[in-house]
PDB file of C-alpha atoms in Angstrom:
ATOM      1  CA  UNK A  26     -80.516 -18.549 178.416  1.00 85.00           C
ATOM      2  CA  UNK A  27     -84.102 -16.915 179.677  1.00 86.00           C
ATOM      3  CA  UNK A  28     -83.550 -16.224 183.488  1.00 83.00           C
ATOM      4  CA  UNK A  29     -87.638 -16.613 183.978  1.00 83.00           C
ATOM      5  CA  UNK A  30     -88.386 -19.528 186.370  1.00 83.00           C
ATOM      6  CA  UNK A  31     -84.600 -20.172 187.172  1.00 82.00           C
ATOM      7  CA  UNK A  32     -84.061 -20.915 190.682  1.00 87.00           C
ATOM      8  CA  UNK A  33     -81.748 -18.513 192.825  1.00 85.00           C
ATOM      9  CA  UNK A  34     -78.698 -20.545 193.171  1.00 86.00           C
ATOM     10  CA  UNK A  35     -78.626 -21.431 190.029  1.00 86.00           C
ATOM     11  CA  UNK A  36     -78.970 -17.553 188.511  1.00 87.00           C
ATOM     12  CA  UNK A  37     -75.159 -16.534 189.224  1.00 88.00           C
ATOM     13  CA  UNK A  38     -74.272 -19.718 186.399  1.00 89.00           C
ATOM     14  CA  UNK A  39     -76.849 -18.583 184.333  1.00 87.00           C
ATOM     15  CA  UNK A  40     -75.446 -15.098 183.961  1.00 88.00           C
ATOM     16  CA  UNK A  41     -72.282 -15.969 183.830  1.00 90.00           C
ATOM     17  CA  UNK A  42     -72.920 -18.392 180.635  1.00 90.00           C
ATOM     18  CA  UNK A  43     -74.889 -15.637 178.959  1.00 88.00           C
ATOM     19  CA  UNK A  44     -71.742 -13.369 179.594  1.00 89.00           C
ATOM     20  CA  UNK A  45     -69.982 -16.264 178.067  1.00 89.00           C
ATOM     21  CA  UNK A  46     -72.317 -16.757 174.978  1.00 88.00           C
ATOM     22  CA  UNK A  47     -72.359 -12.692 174.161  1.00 88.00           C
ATOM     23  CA  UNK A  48     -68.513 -12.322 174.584  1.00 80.00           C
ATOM     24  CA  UNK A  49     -68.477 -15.286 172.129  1.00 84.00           C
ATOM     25  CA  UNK A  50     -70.569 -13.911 169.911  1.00 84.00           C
ATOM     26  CA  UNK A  51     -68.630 -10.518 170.256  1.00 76.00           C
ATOM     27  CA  UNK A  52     -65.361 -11.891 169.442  1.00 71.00           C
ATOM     28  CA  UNK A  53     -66.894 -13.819 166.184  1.00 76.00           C
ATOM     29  CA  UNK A  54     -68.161 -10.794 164.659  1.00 75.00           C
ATOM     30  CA  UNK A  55     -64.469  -9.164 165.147  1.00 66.00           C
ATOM     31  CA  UNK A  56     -63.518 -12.069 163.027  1.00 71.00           C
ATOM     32  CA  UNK A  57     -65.943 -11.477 160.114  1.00 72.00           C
ATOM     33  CA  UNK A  58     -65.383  -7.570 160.092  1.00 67.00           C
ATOM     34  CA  UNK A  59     -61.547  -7.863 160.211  1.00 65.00           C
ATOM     35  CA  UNK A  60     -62.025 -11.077 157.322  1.00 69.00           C
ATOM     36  CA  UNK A  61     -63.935  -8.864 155.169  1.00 67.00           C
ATOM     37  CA  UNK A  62     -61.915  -5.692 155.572  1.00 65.00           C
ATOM     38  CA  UNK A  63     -58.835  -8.145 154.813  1.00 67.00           C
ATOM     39  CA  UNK A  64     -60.327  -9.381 151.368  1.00 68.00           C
ATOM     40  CA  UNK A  65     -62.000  -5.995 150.642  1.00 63.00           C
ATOM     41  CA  UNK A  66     -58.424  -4.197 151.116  1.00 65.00           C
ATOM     42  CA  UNK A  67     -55.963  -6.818 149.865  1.00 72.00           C
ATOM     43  CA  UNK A  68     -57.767  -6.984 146.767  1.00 75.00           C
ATOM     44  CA  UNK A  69     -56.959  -3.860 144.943  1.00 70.00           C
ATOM     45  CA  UNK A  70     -52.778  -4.682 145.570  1.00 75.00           C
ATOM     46  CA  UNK A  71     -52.937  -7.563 144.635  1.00 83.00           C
ATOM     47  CA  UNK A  72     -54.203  -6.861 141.417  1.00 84.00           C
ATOM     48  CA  UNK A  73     -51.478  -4.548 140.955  1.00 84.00           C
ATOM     49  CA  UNK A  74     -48.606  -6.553 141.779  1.00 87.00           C
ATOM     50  CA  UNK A  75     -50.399  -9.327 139.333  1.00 88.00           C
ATOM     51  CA  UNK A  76     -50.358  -6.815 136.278  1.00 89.00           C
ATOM     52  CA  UNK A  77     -47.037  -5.115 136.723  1.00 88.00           C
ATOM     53  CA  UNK A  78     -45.237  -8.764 137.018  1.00 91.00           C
ATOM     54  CA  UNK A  79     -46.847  -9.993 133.802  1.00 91.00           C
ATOM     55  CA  UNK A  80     -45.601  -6.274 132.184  1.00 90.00           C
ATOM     56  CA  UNK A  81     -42.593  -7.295 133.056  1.00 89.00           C
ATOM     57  CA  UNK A  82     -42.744 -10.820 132.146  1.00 89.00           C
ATOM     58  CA  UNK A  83     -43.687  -9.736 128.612  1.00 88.00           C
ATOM     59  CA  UNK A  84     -41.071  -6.764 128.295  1.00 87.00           C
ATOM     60  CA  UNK A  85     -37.330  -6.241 129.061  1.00 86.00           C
ATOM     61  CA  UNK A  86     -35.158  -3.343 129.764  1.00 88.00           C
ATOM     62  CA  UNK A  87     -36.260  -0.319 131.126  1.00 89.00           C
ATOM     63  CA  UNK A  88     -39.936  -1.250 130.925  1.00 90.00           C
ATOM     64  CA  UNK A  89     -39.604  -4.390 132.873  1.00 89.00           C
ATOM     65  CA  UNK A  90     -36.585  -2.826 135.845  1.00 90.00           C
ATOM     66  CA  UNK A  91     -39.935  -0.339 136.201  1.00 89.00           C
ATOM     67  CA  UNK A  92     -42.183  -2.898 136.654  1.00 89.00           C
ATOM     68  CA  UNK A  93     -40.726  -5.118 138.669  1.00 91.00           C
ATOM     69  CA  UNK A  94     -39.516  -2.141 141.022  1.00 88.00           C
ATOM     70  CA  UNK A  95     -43.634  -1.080 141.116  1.00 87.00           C
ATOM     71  CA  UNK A  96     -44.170  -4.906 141.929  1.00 88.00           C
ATOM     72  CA  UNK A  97     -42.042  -4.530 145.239  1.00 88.00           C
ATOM     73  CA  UNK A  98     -43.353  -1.303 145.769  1.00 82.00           C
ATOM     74  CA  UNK A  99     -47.206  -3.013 145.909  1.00 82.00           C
ATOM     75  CA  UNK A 100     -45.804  -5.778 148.676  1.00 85.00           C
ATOM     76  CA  UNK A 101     -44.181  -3.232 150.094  1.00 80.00           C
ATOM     77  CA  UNK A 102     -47.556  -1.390 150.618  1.00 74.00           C
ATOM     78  CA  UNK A 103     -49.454  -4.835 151.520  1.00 79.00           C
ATOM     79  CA  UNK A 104     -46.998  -5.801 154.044  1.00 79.00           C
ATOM     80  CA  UNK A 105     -47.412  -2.486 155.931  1.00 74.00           C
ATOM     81  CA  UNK A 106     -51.166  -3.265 155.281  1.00 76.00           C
ATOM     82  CA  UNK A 107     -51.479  -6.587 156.464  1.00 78.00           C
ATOM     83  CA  UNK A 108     -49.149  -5.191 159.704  1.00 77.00           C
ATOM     84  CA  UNK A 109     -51.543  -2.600 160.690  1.00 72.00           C
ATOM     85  CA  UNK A 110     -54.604  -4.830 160.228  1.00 75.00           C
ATOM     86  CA  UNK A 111     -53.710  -7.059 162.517  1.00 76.00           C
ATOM     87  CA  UNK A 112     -52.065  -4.172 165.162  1.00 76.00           C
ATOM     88  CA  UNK A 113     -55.352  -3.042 165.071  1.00 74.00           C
ATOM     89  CA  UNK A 114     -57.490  -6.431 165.306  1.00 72.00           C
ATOM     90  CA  UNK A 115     -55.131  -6.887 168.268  1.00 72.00           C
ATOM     91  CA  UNK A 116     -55.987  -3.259 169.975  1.00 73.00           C
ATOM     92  CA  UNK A 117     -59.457  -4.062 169.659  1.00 68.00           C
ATOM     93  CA  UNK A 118     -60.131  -7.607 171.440  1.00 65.00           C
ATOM     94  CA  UNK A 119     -60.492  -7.880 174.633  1.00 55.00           C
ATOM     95  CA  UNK A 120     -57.893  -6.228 176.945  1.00 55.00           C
ATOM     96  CA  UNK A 121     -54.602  -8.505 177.830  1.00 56.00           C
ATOM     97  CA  UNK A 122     -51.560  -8.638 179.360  1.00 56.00           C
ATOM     98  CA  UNK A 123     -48.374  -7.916 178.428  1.00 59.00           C
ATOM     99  CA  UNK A 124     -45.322  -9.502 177.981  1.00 60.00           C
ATOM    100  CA  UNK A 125     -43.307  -6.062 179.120  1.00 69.00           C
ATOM    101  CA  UNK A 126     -43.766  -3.157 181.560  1.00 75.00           C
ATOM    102  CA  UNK A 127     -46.566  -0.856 181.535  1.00 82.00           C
ATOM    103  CA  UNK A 128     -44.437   1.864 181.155  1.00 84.00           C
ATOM    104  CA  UNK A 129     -41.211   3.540 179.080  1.00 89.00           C
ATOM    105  CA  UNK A 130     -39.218   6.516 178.351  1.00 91.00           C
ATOM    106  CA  UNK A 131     -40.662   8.360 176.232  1.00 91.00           C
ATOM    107  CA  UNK A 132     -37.717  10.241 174.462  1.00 89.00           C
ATOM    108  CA  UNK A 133     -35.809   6.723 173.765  1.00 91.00           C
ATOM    109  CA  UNK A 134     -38.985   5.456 171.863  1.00 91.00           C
ATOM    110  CA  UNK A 135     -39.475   9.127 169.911  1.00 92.00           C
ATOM    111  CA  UNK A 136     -35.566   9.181 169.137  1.00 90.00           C
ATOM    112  CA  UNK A 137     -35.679   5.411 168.073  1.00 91.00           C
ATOM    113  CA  UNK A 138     -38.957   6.447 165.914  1.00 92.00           C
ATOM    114  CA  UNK A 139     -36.927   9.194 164.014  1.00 92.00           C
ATOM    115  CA  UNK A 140     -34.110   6.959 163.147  1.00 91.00           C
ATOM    116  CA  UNK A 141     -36.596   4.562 161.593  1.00 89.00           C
ATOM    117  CA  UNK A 142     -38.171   7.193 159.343  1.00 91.00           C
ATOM    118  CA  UNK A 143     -35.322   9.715 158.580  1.00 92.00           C
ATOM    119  CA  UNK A 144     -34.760   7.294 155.176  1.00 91.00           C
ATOM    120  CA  UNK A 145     -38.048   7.842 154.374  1.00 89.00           C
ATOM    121  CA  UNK A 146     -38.170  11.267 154.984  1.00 93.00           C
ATOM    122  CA  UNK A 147     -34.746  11.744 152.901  1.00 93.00           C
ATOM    123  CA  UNK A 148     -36.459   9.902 150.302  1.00 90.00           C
ATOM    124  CA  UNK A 149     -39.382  12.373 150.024  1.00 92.00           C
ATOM    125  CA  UNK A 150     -37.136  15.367 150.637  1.00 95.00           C
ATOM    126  CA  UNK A 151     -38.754  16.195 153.756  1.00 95.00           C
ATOM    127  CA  UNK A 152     -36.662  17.416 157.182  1.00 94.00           C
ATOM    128  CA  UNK A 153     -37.065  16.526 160.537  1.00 94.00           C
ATOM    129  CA  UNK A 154     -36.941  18.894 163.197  1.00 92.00           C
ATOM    130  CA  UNK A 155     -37.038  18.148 166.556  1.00 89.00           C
ATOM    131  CA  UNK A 156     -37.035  21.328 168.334  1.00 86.00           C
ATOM    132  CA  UNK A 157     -36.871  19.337 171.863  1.00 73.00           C
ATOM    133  CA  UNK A 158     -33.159  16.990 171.667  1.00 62.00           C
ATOM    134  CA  UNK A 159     -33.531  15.773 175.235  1.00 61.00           C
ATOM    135  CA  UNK A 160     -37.099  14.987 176.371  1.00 70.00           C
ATOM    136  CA  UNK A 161     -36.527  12.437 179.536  1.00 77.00           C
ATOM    137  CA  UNK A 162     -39.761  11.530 180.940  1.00 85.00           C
ATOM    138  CA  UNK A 163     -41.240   8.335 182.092  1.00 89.00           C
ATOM    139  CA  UNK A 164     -44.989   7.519 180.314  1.00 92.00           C
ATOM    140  CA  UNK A 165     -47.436   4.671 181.908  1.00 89.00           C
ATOM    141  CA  UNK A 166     -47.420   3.381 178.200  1.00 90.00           C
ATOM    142  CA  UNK A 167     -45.701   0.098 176.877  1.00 89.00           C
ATOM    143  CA  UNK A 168     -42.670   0.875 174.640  1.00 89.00           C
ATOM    144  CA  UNK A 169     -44.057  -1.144 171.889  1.00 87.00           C
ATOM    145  CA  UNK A 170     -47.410   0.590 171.856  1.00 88.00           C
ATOM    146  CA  UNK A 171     -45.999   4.258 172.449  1.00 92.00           C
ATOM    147  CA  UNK A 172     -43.719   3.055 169.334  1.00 91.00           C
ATOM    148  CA  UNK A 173     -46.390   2.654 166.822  1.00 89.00           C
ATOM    149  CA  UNK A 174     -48.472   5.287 167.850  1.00 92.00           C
ATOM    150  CA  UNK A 175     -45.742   7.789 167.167  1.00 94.00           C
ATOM    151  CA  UNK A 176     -44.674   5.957 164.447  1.00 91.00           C
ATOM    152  CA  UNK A 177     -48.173   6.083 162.578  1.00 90.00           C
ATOM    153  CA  UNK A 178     -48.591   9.926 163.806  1.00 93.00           C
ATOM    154  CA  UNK A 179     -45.064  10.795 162.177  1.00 94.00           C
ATOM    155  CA  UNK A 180     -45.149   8.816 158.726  1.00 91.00           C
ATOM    156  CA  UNK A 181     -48.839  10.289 158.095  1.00 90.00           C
ATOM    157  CA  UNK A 182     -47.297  13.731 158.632  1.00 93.00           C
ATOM    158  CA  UNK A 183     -43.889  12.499 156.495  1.00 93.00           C
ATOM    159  CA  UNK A 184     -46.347  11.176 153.861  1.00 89.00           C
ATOM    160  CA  UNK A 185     -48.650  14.285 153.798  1.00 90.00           C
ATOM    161  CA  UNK A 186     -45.634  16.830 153.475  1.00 93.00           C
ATOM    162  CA  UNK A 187     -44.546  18.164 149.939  1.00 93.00           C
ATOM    163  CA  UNK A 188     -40.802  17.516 149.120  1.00 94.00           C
ATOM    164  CA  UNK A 189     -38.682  20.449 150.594  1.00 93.00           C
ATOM    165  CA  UNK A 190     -40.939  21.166 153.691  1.00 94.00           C
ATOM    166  CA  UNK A 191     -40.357  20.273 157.400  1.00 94.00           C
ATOM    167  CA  UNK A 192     -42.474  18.445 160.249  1.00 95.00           C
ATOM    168  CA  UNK A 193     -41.255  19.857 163.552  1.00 95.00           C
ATOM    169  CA  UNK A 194     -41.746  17.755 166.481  1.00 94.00           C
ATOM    170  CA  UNK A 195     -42.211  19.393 169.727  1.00 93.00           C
ATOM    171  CA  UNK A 196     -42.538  18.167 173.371  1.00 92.00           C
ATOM    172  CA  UNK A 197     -44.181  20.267 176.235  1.00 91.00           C
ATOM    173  CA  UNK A 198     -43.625  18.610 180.223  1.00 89.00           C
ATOM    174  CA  UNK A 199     -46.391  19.476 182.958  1.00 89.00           C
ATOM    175  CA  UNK A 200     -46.316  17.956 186.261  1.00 88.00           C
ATOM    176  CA  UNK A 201     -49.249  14.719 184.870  1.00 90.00           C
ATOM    177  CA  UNK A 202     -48.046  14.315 181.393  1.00 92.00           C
ATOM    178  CA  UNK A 203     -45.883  14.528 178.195  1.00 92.00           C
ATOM    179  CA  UNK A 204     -47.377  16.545 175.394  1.00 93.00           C
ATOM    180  CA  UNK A 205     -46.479  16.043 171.823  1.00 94.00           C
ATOM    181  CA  UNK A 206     -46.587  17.706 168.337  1.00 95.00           C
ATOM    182  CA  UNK A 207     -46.654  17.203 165.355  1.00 95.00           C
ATOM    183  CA  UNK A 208     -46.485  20.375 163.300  1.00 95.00           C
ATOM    184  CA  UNK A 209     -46.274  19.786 159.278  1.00 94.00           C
ATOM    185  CA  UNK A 210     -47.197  21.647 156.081  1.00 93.00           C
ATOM    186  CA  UNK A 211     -49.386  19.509 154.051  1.00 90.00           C
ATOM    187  CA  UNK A 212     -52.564  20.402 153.346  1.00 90.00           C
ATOM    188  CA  UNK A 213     -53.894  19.524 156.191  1.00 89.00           C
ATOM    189  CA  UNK A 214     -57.633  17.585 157.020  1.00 87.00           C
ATOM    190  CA  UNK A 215     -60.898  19.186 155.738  1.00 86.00           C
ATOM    191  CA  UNK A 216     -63.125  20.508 158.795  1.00 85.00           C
ATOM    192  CA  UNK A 217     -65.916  18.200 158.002  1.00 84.00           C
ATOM    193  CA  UNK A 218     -63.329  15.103 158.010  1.00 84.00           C
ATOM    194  CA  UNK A 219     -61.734  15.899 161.301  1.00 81.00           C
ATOM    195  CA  UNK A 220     -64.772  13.880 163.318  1.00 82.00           C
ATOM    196  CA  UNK A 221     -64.467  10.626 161.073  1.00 83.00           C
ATOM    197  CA  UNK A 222     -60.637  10.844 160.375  1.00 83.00           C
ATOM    198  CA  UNK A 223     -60.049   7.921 162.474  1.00 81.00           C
ATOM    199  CA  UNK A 224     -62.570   5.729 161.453  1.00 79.00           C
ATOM    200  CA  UNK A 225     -60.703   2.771 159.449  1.00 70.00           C
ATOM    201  CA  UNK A 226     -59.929   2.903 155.992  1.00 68.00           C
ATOM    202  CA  UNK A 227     -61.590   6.698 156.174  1.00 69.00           C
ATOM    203  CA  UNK A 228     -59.594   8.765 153.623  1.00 68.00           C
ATOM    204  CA  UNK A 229     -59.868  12.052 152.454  1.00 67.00           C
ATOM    205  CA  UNK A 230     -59.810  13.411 149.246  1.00 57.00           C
ATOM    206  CA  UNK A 231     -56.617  15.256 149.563  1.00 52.00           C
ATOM    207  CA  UNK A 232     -54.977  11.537 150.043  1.00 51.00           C
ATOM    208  CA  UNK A 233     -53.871   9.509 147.871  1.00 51.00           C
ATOM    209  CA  UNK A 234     -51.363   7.149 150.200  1.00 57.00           C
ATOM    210  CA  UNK A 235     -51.807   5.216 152.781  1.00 59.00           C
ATOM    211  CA  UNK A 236     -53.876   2.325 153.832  1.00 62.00           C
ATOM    212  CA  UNK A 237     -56.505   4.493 156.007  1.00 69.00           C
ATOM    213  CA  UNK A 238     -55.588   2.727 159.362  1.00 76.00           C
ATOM    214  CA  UNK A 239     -52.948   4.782 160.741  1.00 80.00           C
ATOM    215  CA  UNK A 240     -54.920   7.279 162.642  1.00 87.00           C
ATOM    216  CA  UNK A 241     -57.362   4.223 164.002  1.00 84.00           C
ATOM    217  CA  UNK A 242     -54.363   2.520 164.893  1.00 86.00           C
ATOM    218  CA  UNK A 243     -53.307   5.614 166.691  1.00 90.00           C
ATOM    219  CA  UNK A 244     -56.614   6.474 168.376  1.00 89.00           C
ATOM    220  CA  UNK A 245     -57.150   2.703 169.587  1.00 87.00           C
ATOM    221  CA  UNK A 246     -53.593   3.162 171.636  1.00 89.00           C
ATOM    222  CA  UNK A 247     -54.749   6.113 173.053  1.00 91.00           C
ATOM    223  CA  UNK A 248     -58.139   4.751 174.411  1.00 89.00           C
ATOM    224  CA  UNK A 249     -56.606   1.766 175.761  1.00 88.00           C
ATOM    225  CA  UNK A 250     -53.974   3.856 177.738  1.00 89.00           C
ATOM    226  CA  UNK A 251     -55.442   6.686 178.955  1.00 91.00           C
ATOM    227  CA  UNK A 252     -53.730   9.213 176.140  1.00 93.00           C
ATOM    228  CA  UNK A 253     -55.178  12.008 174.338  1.00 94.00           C
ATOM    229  CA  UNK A 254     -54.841  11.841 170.640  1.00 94.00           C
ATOM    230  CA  UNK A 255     -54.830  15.337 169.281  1.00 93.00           C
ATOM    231  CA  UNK A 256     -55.758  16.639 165.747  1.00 93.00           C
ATOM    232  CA  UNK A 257     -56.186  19.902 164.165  1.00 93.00           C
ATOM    233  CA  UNK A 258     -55.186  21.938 161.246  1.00 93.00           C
ATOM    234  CA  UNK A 259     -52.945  24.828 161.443  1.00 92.00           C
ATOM    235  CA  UNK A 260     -54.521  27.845 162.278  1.00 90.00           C
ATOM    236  CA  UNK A 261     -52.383  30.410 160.108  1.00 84.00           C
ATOM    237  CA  UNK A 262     -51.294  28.682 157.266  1.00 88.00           C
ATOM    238  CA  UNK A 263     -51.443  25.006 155.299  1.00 89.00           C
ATOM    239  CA  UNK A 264     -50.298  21.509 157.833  1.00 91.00           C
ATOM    240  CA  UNK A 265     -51.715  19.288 160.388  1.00 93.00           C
ATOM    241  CA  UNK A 266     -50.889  19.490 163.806  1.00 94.00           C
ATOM    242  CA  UNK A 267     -51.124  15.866 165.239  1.00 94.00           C
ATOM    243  CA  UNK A 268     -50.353  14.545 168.682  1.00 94.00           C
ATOM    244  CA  UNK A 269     -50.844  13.049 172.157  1.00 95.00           C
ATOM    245  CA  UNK A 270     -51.261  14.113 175.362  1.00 95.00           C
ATOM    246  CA  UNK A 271     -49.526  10.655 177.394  1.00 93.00           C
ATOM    247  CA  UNK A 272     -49.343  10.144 181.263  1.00 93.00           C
ATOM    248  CA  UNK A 273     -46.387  10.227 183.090  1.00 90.00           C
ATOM    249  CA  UNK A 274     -45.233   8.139 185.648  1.00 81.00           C
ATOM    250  CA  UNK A 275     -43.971   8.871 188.713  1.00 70.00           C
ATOM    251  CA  UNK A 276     -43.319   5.773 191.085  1.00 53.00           C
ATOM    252  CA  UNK A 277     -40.595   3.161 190.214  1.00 49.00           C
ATOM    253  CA  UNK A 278     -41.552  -0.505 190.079  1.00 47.00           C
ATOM    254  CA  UNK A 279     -40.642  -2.391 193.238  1.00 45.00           C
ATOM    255  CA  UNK A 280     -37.462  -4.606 193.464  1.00 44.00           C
TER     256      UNK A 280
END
């Protein structure tokens, strides 16, 4: 609405509906980006899980056991797609409230992160190493968001590791926050990747998993509470070292 001519009082209402009309607008072009990523995305699994069921609907034995394992595999894959999609549709509306604390302990969501990935790590013949057992320190994060940051950060690394290598996970105190690493010995990010590795669906060459959200998942959690994301290859030899930098909290909610 053209403020030209409008008289005084009435200006406040008139900015206020134009605030209105552009968040609006705003959240309706989240909608068509996040439709078309959905349909763009979804398409290709779908098409798999479509061709190995009607392999095994036309075979038996071995061939179809393979199939239909490959099938499950595929909505395996699209679940954890359609999951992150709409983690990150979430992350990037409009900021909202909560439904628990601001805040969490840092080494009960880490420790609660490795028991949901050691199976996944056994199955790739990777280790864990956490060279840290008791980190104890309060972060101004929610538990659920600290969760599936370090959840994304790990099972990238997990993913990216050859069988029969490690990811170490390190933790480093200072008096304003918790800093963690992720230290693993894939092959790491190309140099001229690094600057658009979070960008969704971005995926590098060297990768050939994954759905291309986790790191955007990742950095959208740290922007929306105040954490450093950290990313950078190994100086000396082959790996990744990923991470965040997350603010502690000192003072106790009241009573």
């Amino acid at each position: 609405i053209g403020e030209q001519g409008v008289p005084a009082e009435v200006l406040p209402l008139v900015g206020a509906l134009n605030g209105l009309f552009a968040r609006v607008t705003e959240a309706f072009e989240r909608e068509r980006h996040f439709t078309g990523d959905a349909a763009h995305e979804l398409r290709t699994p779908l098409a798999g899980i479509k061709a190995q069921l009607q392999i095994a609907q036309s075979a038996d034995g071995a061939i179809r056991e393979r199939a239909l394992r490959q099938a499950e595999e595929g909505v395996d894959r699209m679940s954890r797609l359609v999951s992150q999609m709409l983690l990150l549709a979430r992350l990037e509306t409009e900021p909202e409230e909560l439904s628990e604390p601001d805040f969490c302990e840092a080494g009960d969501e880490l420790r609660a992160v490795l028991q949901t990935l050691r199976p996944l790590a056994a199955r790739r013949k990777v280790q864990l190493l956490l060279q840290n057992a008791t980190v104890a320190a309060a972060v101004q994060v929610p538990a659920s968001m600290l969760h599936a940051a370090l959840r994304n950060l790990l099972e990238n690394s997990i993913h990216h590791t050859p069988p029969c290598k490690q990811v170490t996970i390190t933790t480093e105190l200072t008096p304003a926050q918790l800093r963690l690493r992720i230290v693993d010995e894939g092959p790491g990010i190309p140099p001229e990747a690094l600057a658009r590795i979070t960008r969704r669906f971005y995926r590098v060459a060297v990768a050939n998993t994954g759905t291309g959200l986790g790191l955007s998942i990742v950095a959208a959690i740290a922007q929306r509470y105040g954490m450093r994301l950290h990313l950078e290859n190994r100086p000396e030899r082959a790996g990744l070292i990923s991470g965040l930098d997350i603010p502690r909290r000192f003072h106790l909610p009241q009573p």
